[in-house]
XYZ file of C-alpha atoms in Angstrom:
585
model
C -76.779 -39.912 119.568
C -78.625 -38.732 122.574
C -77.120 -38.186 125.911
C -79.336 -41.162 127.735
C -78.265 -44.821 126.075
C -78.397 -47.873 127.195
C -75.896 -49.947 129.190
C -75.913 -52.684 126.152
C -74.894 -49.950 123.518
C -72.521 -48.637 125.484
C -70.949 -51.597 125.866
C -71.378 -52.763 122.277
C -69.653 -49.543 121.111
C -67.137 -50.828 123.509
C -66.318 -53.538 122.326
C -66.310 -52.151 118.651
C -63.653 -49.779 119.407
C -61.722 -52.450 120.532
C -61.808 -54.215 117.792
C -61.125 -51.317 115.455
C -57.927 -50.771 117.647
C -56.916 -53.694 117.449
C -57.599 -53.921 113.835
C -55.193 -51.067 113.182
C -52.696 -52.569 116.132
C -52.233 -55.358 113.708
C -52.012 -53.580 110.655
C -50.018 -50.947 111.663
C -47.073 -52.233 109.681
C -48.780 -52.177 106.859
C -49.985 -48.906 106.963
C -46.224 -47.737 107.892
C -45.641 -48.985 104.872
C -48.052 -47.669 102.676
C -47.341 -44.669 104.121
C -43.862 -45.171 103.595
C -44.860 -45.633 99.683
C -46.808 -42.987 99.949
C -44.253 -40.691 100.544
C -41.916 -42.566 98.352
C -44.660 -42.007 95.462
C -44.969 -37.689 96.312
C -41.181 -37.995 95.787
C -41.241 -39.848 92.955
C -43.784 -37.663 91.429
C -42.531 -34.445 92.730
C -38.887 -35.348 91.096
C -41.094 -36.716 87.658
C -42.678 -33.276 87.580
C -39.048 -31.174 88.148
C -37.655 -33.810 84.801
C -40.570 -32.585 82.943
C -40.314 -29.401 83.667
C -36.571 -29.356 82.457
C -37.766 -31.147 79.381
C -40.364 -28.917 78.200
C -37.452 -26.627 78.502
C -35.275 -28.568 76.597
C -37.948 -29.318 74.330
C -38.428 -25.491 73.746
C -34.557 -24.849 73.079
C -34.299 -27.638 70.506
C -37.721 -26.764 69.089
C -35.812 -22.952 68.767
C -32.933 -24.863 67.640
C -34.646 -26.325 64.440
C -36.706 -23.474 63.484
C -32.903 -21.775 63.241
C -31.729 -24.326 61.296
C -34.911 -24.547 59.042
C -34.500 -20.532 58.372
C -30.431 -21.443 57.363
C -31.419 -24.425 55.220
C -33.423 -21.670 53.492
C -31.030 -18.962 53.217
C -28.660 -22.139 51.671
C -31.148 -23.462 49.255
C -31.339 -19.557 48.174
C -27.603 -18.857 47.714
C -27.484 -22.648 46.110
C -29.716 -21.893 43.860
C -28.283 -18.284 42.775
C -24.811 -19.807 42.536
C -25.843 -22.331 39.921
C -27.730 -19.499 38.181
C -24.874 -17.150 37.732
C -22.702 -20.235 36.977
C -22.838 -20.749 33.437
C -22.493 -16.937 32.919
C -19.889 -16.705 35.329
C -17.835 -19.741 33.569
C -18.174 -17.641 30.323
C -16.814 -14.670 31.698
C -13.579 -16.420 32.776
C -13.044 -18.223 29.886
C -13.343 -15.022 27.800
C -11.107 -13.234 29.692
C -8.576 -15.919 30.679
C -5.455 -16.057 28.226
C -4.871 -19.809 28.066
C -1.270 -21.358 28.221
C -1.052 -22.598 24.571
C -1.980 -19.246 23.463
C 0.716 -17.416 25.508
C 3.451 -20.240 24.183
C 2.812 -19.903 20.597
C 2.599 -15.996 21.056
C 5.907 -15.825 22.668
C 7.997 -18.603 21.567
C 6.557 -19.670 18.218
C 7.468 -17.963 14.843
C 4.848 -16.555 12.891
C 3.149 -19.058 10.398
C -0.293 -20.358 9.792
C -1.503 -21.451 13.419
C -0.902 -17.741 13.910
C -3.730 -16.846 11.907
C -6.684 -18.243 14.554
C -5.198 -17.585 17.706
C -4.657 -14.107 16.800
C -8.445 -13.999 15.982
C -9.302 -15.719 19.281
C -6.684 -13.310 21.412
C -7.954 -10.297 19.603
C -11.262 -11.707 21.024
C -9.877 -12.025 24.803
C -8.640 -8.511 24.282
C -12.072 -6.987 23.231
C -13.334 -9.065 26.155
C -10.937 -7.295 28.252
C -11.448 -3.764 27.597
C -15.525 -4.542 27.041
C -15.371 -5.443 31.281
C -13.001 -2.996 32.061
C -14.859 -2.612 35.405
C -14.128 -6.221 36.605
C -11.127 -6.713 38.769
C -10.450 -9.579 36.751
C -10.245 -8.043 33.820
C -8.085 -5.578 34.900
C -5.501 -7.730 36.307
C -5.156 -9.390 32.926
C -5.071 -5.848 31.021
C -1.051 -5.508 32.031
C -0.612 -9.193 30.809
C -2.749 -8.927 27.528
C -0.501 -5.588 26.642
C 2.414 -7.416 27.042
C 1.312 -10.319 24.402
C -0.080 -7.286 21.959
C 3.429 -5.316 21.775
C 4.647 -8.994 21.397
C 2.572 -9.775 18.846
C 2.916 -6.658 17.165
C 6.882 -7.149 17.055
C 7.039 -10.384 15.322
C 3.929 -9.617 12.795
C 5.899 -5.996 11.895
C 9.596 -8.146 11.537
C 7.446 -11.159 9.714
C 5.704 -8.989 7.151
C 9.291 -6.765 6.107
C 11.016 -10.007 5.145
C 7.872 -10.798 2.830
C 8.490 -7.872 1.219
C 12.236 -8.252 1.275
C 12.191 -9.748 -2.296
C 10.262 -7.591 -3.778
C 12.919 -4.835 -3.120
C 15.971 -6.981 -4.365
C 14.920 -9.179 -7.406
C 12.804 -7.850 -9.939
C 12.150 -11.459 -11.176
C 9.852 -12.203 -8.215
C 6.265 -12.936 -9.074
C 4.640 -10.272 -7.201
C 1.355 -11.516 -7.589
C 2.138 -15.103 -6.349
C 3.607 -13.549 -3.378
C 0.408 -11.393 -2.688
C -1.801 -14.305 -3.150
C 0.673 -16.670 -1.272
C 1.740 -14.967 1.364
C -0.446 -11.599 1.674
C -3.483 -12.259 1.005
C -3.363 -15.651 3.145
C -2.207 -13.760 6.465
C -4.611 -10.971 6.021
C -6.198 -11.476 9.339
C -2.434 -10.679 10.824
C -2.502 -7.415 9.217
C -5.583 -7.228 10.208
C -5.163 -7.065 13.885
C -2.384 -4.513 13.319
C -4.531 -1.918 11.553
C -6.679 -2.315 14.772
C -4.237 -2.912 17.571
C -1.294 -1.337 16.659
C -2.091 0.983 13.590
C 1.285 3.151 13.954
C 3.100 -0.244 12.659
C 0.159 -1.532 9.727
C 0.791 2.465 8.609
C 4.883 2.070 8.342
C 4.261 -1.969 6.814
C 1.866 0.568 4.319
C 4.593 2.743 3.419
C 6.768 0.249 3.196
C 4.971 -1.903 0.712
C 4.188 1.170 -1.384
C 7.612 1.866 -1.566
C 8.945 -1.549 -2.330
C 5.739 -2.248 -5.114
C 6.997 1.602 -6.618
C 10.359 0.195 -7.107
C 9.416 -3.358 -8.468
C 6.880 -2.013 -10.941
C 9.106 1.142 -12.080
C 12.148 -1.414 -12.963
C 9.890 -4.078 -14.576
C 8.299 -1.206 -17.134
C 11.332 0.769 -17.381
C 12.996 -2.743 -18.737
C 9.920 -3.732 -20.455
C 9.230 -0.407 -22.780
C 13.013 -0.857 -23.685
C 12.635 -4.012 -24.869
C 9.695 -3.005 -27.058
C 11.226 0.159 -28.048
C 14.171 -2.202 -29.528
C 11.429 -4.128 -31.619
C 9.336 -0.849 -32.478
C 13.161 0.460 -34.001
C 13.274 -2.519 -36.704
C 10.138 -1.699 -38.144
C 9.456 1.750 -39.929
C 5.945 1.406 -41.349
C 5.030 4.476 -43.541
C 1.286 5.619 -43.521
C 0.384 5.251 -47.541
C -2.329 7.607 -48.243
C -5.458 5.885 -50.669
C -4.709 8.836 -53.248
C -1.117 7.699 -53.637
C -0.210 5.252 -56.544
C 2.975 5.141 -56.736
C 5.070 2.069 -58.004
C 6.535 1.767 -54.299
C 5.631 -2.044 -53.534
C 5.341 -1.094 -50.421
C 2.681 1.235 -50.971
C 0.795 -1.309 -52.710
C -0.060 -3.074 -49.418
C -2.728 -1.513 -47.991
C -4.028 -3.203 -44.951
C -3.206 -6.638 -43.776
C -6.609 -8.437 -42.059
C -4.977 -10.246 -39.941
C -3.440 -7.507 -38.150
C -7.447 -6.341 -36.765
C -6.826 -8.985 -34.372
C -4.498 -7.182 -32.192
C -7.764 -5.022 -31.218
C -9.526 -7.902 -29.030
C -7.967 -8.455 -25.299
C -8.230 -12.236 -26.094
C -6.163 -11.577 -29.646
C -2.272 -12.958 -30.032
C -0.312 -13.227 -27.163
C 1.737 -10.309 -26.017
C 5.189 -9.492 -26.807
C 7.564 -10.817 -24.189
C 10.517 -8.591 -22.806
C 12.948 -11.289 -24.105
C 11.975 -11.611 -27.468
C 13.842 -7.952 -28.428
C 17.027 -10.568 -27.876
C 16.381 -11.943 -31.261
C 17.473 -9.156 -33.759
C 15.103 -10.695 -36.265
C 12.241 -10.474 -34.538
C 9.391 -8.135 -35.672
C 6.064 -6.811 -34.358
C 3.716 -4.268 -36.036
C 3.178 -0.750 -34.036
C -0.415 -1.672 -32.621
C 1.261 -5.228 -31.440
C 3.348 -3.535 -29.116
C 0.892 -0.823 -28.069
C -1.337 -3.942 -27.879
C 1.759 -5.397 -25.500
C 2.090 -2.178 -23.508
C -1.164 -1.730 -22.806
C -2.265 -5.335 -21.993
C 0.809 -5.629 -19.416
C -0.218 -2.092 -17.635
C -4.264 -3.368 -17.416
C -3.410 -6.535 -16.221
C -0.614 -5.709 -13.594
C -2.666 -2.126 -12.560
C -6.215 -4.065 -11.924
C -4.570 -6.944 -9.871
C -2.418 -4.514 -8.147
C -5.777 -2.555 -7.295
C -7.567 -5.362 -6.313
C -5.370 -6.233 -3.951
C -4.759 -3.210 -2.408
C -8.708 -2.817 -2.067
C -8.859 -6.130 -0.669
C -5.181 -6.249 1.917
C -5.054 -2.930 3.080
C -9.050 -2.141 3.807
C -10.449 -0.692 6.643
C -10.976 -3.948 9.052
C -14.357 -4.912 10.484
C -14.205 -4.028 14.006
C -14.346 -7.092 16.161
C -17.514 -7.862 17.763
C -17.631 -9.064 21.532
C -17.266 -12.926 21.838
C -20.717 -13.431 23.716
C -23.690 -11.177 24.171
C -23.312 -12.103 27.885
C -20.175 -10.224 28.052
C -22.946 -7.011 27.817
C -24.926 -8.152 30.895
C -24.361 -5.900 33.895
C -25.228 -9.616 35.971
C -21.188 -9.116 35.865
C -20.496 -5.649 37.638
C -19.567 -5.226 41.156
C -22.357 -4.248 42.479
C -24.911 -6.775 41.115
C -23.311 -10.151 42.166
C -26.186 -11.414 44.223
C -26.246 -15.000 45.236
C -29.585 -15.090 47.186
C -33.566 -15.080 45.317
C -34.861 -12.811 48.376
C -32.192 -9.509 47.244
C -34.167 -7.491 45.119
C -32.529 -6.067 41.968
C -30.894 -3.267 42.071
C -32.170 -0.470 39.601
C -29.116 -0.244 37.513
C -29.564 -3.938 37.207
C -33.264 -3.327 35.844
C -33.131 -0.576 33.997
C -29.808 -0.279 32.501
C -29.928 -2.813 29.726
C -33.233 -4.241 29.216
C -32.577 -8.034 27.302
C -34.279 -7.126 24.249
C -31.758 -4.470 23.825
C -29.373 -6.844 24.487
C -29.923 -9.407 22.129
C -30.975 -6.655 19.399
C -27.301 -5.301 19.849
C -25.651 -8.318 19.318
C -27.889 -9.762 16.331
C -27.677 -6.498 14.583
C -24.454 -4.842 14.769
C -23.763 -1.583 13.402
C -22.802 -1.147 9.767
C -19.266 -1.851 9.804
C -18.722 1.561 7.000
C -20.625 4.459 5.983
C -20.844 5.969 2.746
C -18.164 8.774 3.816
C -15.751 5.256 4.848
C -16.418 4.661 1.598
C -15.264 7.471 -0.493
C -12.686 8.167 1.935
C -11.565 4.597 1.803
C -11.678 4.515 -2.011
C -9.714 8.236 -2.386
C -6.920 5.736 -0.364
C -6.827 3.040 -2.258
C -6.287 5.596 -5.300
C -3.653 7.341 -3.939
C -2.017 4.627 -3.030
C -1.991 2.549 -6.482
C -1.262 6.138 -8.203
C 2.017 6.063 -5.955
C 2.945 2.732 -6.944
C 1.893 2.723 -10.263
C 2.765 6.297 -11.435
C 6.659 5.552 -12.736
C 5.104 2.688 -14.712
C 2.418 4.763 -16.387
C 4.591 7.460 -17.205
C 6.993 4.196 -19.011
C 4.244 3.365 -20.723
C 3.498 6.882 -21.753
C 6.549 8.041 -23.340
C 6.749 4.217 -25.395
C 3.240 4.853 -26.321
C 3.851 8.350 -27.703
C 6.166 6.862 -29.835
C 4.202 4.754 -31.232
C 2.117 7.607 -32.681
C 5.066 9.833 -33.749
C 5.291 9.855 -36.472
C 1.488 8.330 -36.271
C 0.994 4.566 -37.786
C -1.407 3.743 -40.994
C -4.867 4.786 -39.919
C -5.890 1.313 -39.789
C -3.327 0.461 -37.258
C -3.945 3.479 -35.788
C -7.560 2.621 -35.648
C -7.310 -0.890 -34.004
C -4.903 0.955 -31.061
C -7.936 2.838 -30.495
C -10.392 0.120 -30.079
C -7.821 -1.768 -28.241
C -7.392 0.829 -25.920
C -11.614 1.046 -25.895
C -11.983 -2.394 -24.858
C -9.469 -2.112 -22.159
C -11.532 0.847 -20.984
C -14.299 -1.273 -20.811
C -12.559 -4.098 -18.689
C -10.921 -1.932 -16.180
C -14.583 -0.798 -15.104
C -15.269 -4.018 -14.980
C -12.699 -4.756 -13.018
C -13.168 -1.639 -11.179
C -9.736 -0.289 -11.618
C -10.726 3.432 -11.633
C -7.136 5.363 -11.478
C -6.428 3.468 -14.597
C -9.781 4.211 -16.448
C -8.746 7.900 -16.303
C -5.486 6.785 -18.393
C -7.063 4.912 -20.309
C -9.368 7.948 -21.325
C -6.783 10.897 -21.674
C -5.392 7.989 -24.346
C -8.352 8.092 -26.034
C -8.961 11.490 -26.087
C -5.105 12.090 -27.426
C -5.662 9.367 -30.216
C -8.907 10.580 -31.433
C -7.808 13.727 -33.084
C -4.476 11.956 -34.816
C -7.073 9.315 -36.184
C -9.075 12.637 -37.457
C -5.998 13.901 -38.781
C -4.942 11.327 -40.467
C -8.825 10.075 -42.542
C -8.605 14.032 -43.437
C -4.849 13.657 -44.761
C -6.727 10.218 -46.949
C -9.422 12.689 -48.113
C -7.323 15.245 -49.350
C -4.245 12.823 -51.203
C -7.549 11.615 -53.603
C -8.891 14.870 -53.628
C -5.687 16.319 -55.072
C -5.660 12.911 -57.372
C -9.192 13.464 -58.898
C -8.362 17.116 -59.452
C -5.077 16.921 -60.690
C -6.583 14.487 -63.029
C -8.770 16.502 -64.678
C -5.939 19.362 -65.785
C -6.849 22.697 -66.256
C -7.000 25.456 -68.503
C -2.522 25.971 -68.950
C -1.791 22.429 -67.082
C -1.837 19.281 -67.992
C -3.760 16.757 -65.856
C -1.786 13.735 -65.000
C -3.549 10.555 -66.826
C -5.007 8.255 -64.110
C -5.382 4.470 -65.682
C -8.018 1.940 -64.968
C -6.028 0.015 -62.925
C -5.013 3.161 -60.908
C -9.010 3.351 -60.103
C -9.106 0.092 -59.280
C -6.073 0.294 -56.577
C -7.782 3.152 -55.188
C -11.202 1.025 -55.197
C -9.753 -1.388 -53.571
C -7.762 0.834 -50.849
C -10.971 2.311 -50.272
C -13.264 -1.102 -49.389
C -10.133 -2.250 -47.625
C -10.433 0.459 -45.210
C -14.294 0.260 -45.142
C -14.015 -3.509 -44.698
C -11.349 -3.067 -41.656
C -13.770 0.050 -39.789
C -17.059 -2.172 -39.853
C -14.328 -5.260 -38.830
C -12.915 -2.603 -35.530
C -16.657 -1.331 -34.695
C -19.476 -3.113 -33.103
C -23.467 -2.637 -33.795
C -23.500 0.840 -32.135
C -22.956 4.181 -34.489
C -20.075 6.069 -34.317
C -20.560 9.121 -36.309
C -17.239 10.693 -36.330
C -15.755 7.531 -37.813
C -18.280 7.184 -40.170
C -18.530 10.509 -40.790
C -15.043 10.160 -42.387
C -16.023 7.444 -44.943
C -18.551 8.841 -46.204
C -16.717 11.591 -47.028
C -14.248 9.642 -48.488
C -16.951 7.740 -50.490
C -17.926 11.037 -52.079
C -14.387 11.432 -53.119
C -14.209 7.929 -54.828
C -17.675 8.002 -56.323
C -16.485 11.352 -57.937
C -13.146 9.759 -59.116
C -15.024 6.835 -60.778
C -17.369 9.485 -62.666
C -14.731 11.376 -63.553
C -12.866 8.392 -64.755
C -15.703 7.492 -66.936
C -16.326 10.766 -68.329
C -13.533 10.227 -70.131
C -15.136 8.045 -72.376
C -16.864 9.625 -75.229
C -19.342 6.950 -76.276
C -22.116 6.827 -73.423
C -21.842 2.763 -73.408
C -18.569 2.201 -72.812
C -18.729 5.395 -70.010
C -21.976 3.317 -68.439
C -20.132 -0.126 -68.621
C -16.790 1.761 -67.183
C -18.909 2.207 -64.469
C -20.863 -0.664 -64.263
C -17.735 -2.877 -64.040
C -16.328 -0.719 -61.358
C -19.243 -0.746 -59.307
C -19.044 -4.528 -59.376
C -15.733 -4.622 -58.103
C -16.446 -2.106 -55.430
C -19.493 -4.756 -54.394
C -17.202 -8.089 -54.652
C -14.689 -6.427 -52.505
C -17.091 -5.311 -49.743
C -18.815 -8.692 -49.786
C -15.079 -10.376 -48.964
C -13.537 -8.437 -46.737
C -12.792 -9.493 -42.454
C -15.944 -7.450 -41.304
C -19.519 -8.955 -41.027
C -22.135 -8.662 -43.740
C -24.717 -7.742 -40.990
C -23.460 -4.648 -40.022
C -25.770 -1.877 -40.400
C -23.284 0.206 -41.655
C -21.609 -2.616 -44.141
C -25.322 -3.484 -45.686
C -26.150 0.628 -45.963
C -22.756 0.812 -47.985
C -23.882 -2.077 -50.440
C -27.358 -0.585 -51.278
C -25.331 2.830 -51.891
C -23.038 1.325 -54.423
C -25.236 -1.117 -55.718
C -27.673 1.372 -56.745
C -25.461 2.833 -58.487
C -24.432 0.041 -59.898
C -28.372 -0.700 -61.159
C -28.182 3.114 -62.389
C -25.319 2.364 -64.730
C -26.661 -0.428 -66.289
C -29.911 1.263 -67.162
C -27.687 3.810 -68.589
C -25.907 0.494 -70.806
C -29.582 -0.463 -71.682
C -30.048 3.557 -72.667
C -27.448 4.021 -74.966
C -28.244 0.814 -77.274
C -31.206 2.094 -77.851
């Protein structure tokens, strides 16, 4: 505004700032006020600002707060979650190595009986388990314990399986093979667990068995060949050669049929010890060799199969859970958390398929060296026992064939004996097959002996018959030829009876030498007949007996050898009829 105004604006202005004075003169209170809340308000805000400041602090702490406890809810869920994984496993390994009350009670205070039988099987198992995680503490503080229940163990099995044996040392009436079926056999596992866990006592129960078996079977034989060797001394059979015709009635009795039947195992019964009580009792020779040698088969096998089968190289026992193998159980690989990496022991140490292919497919519990080695024992051991009974046997049987018996007798002890050959490799008895063979082999030439002695006696008949040029032959009668016939398909009849479908050319060999000598005896017979007709029906009518004999006798018509002897002697049976038809012409 410039310097030169008027009076009236000057005045107006005035008057304007008058009012505006006293405008704020009469508000002033208010604006004290609002200045007042002004201030108030600054405060207000300047203290709102300091709160929030401190709150975005606090904020920041609790916002560091829960991150922390987000990271530990983490590492929790992590070591939850490898805790329940190693649970199962780690339950298992505690209850495989634990030794549970009930097991320690019946180990300790409990005599040995049948509940014996599985917990030794499942502490055997705790023991395996035991020395399998040697490493783990746990397993080594039960290692002091578990010994402790083994030498227990071992002390009542060792005192439990003497008194089983006890009566086979002091009565010789016990039925050994009840009490190895009974009582043996049935705690086999027991022994079992000695041969692996305490083999210095299953070797002394071994020696003590063999000893105690030794002395049973040595008594039982030794009173059993005594017996038979009082029946054998009330019969004196004579051997009665086929060229021999004297009046002797008991020379007339050749062969008795029924007596072949003492060559089958499943033939009469044997010949018990008691019956030599009875003074009148009797038995042919090849009964009681039949006796003798059916009493040594049957007692050897059984006593081999048993001792094959009770004192055998155990199984080894196999670990009680493949997880046992895991190395999840050593020290250093007990990791709770998913973010620890494995270890490389843990990785490459046992990979799972070799795991599970360890435990599906165990080793072979024995080798073929086991096996020999394992059979050489058993043999040793049943010769020990058995040996005193054998050599029983073996003195009563050379009795029986000195002075030897009647070659058909002598015969059926041979087939006898041949058949039990046969069964004992059946039964797989071998230490008695080789018995059973030097037998054989020490029969075979007395048999020989004895068809040559039959050869000779009508060899010395048909030429002592015919006389000579300053002797006199001794006169042989018709019914002399005909004993002699019938001696002769008496034998046959009995061989084809003793033999089976097979040849046997020594035997047969024999017979037909002995046929040569009868053929030759009829012919000479018949020579003695001037007049050609009654020389061919001489013949004829001997042939014919010769054929009704062999077609009635105990063997079977079937035989090879029985239907080749027919056609021989029926041939020449056709021949001397065509000489009948001959002469009457």
């Amino acid at each position: 505004m410039s310097s030169e105004q008027s009076p009236d604006i000057i005045k107006s202005e005035a008057n304007g700032g008058d009012d505006t004075s006293k405008f704020y003169i009469e508000h002033a209170k208010d604006f004290v006020e609002l200045h007042d809340q002004v201030e108030a308000s600054v405060n207000l805000l300047d203290s709102l600002e300091t709160f929030l400041a401190t709150f975005q602090n606090d904020l920041s702490a609790v916002s560091g707060q829960i991150s922390d406890l987000q990271s530990r809810s983490k590492e929790y869920d992590a070591r939850l979650s490898g805790r329940k994984k190693i649970e199962k496993p780690l339950s298992n390994l505690i209850s495989d190595l634990s030794i549970g009350p009930e097991l320690t009670k019946l180990i300790l205070d409990t005599p040995v009986g049948e509940p014996w039988i599985g917990a030794i099987e499942e502490f055997e198992q705790r023991l395996e388990a035991i020395k399998a995680r040697a490493r783990v503490k746990a397993a080594r503080d039960m290692s002091d314990v578990a010994e402790g229940l083994r030498i227990v163990a071992a002390t009542k099995l060792r005192a439990f399986f003497l008194s089983a044996m006890q009566p086979i040392r002091n009565n010789i009436s016990t039925n050994m093979h009840v009490l190895q079926t009974s009582v043996f056999l049935k705690y086999r596992p027991l022994f079992a667990f000695l041969q692996r866990r305490a083999k210095s006592v299953a070797q002394e129960l071994q020696r003590t068995y063999t000893g105690a078996a030794r002395l049973y079977y040595e008594t039982g034989f030794r009173r059993y060949t005594r017996s038979l060797g009082y029946i054998k001394a009330r019969v004196i059979e004579k051997s009665t050669m086929i060229g021999n015709i004297s009046s002797d009635p008991s020379a007339q009795e050749f062969m008795d049929p029924e007596r072949l039947s003492y060559a089958k195992l499943d033939g009469p019964s044997v010949t018990l010890a008691y019956m030599a009580d009875d003074r009148q009792h009797k038995e042919p020779t090849e009964a009681l060799f039949r006796a003798t040698l059916m009493v040594l088969m049957d007692n050897g096998s059984t006593e081999y199969a048993f001792i094959s089968k009770f004192f055998q190289e155990p199984a080894s026992i196999q670990t009680p859970s493949p997880l046992l193998r895991s190395p999840v159980f050593t020290p250093s690989n007990l990791n709770f958390g998913e973010d620890r990496p494995p270890t490389e022991t843990a990785t490459e140490s046992v990979s799972p398929s070799r795991r599970t292919s360890a435990y599906l497919n165990p080793p072979p519990p024995a080798t073929r060296d086991n096996d020999k080695e394992q059979r050489a024992m058993f043999d040793g051991m049943w010769k020990q026992i058995m040996d005193p009974a054998i050599q029983y046997c073996q003195t009563f049987i050379a009795t029986t064939l000195d002075p030897p018996p009647p070659v058909v007798p002598l015969l059926t002890m041979i087939k006898l004996n041949q058949n039990a050959l046969e069964e004992s490799q059946k039964r797989e008895c071998y230490p008695l097959e080789t018995f059973l063979i030097g037998l054989k082999l020490q029969m075979w030439p007395i048999f020989q002996k004895e068809m040559n002695a039959h050869i000779e006696s009508l060899k010395k008949l048909v030429d002592g018959s015919g006389g000579g040029l300053l002797t006199r032959g001794v006169v042989l009668k018709d019914s002399s030829i005909q004993l002699v016939a019938q001696r002769y398909t008496s034998l046959f009849t009995a061989f084809v009876a003793l033999t089976g479908q097979e040849e046997e050319a020594m035997l047969f060999s024999s017979l037909v030498r002995l046929r040569q000598e009868v053929n030759r005896m009829i012919t000479t017979q018949a020579a003695k007949h001037k007049d050609p007709a009654r020389s061919a029906a001489y013949l004829s009518s001997t042939y014919e007996i010769l054929l009704h004999n062999l077609s009635t006798g105990p063997h079977s018509t079937t035989h090879p050898k029985a239907q080749a002897e027919v056609a021989h002697w029926r041939q020449r049976e056709e021949e001397a009829r065509r000489r009948i038809v001959l002469s009457r012409r």
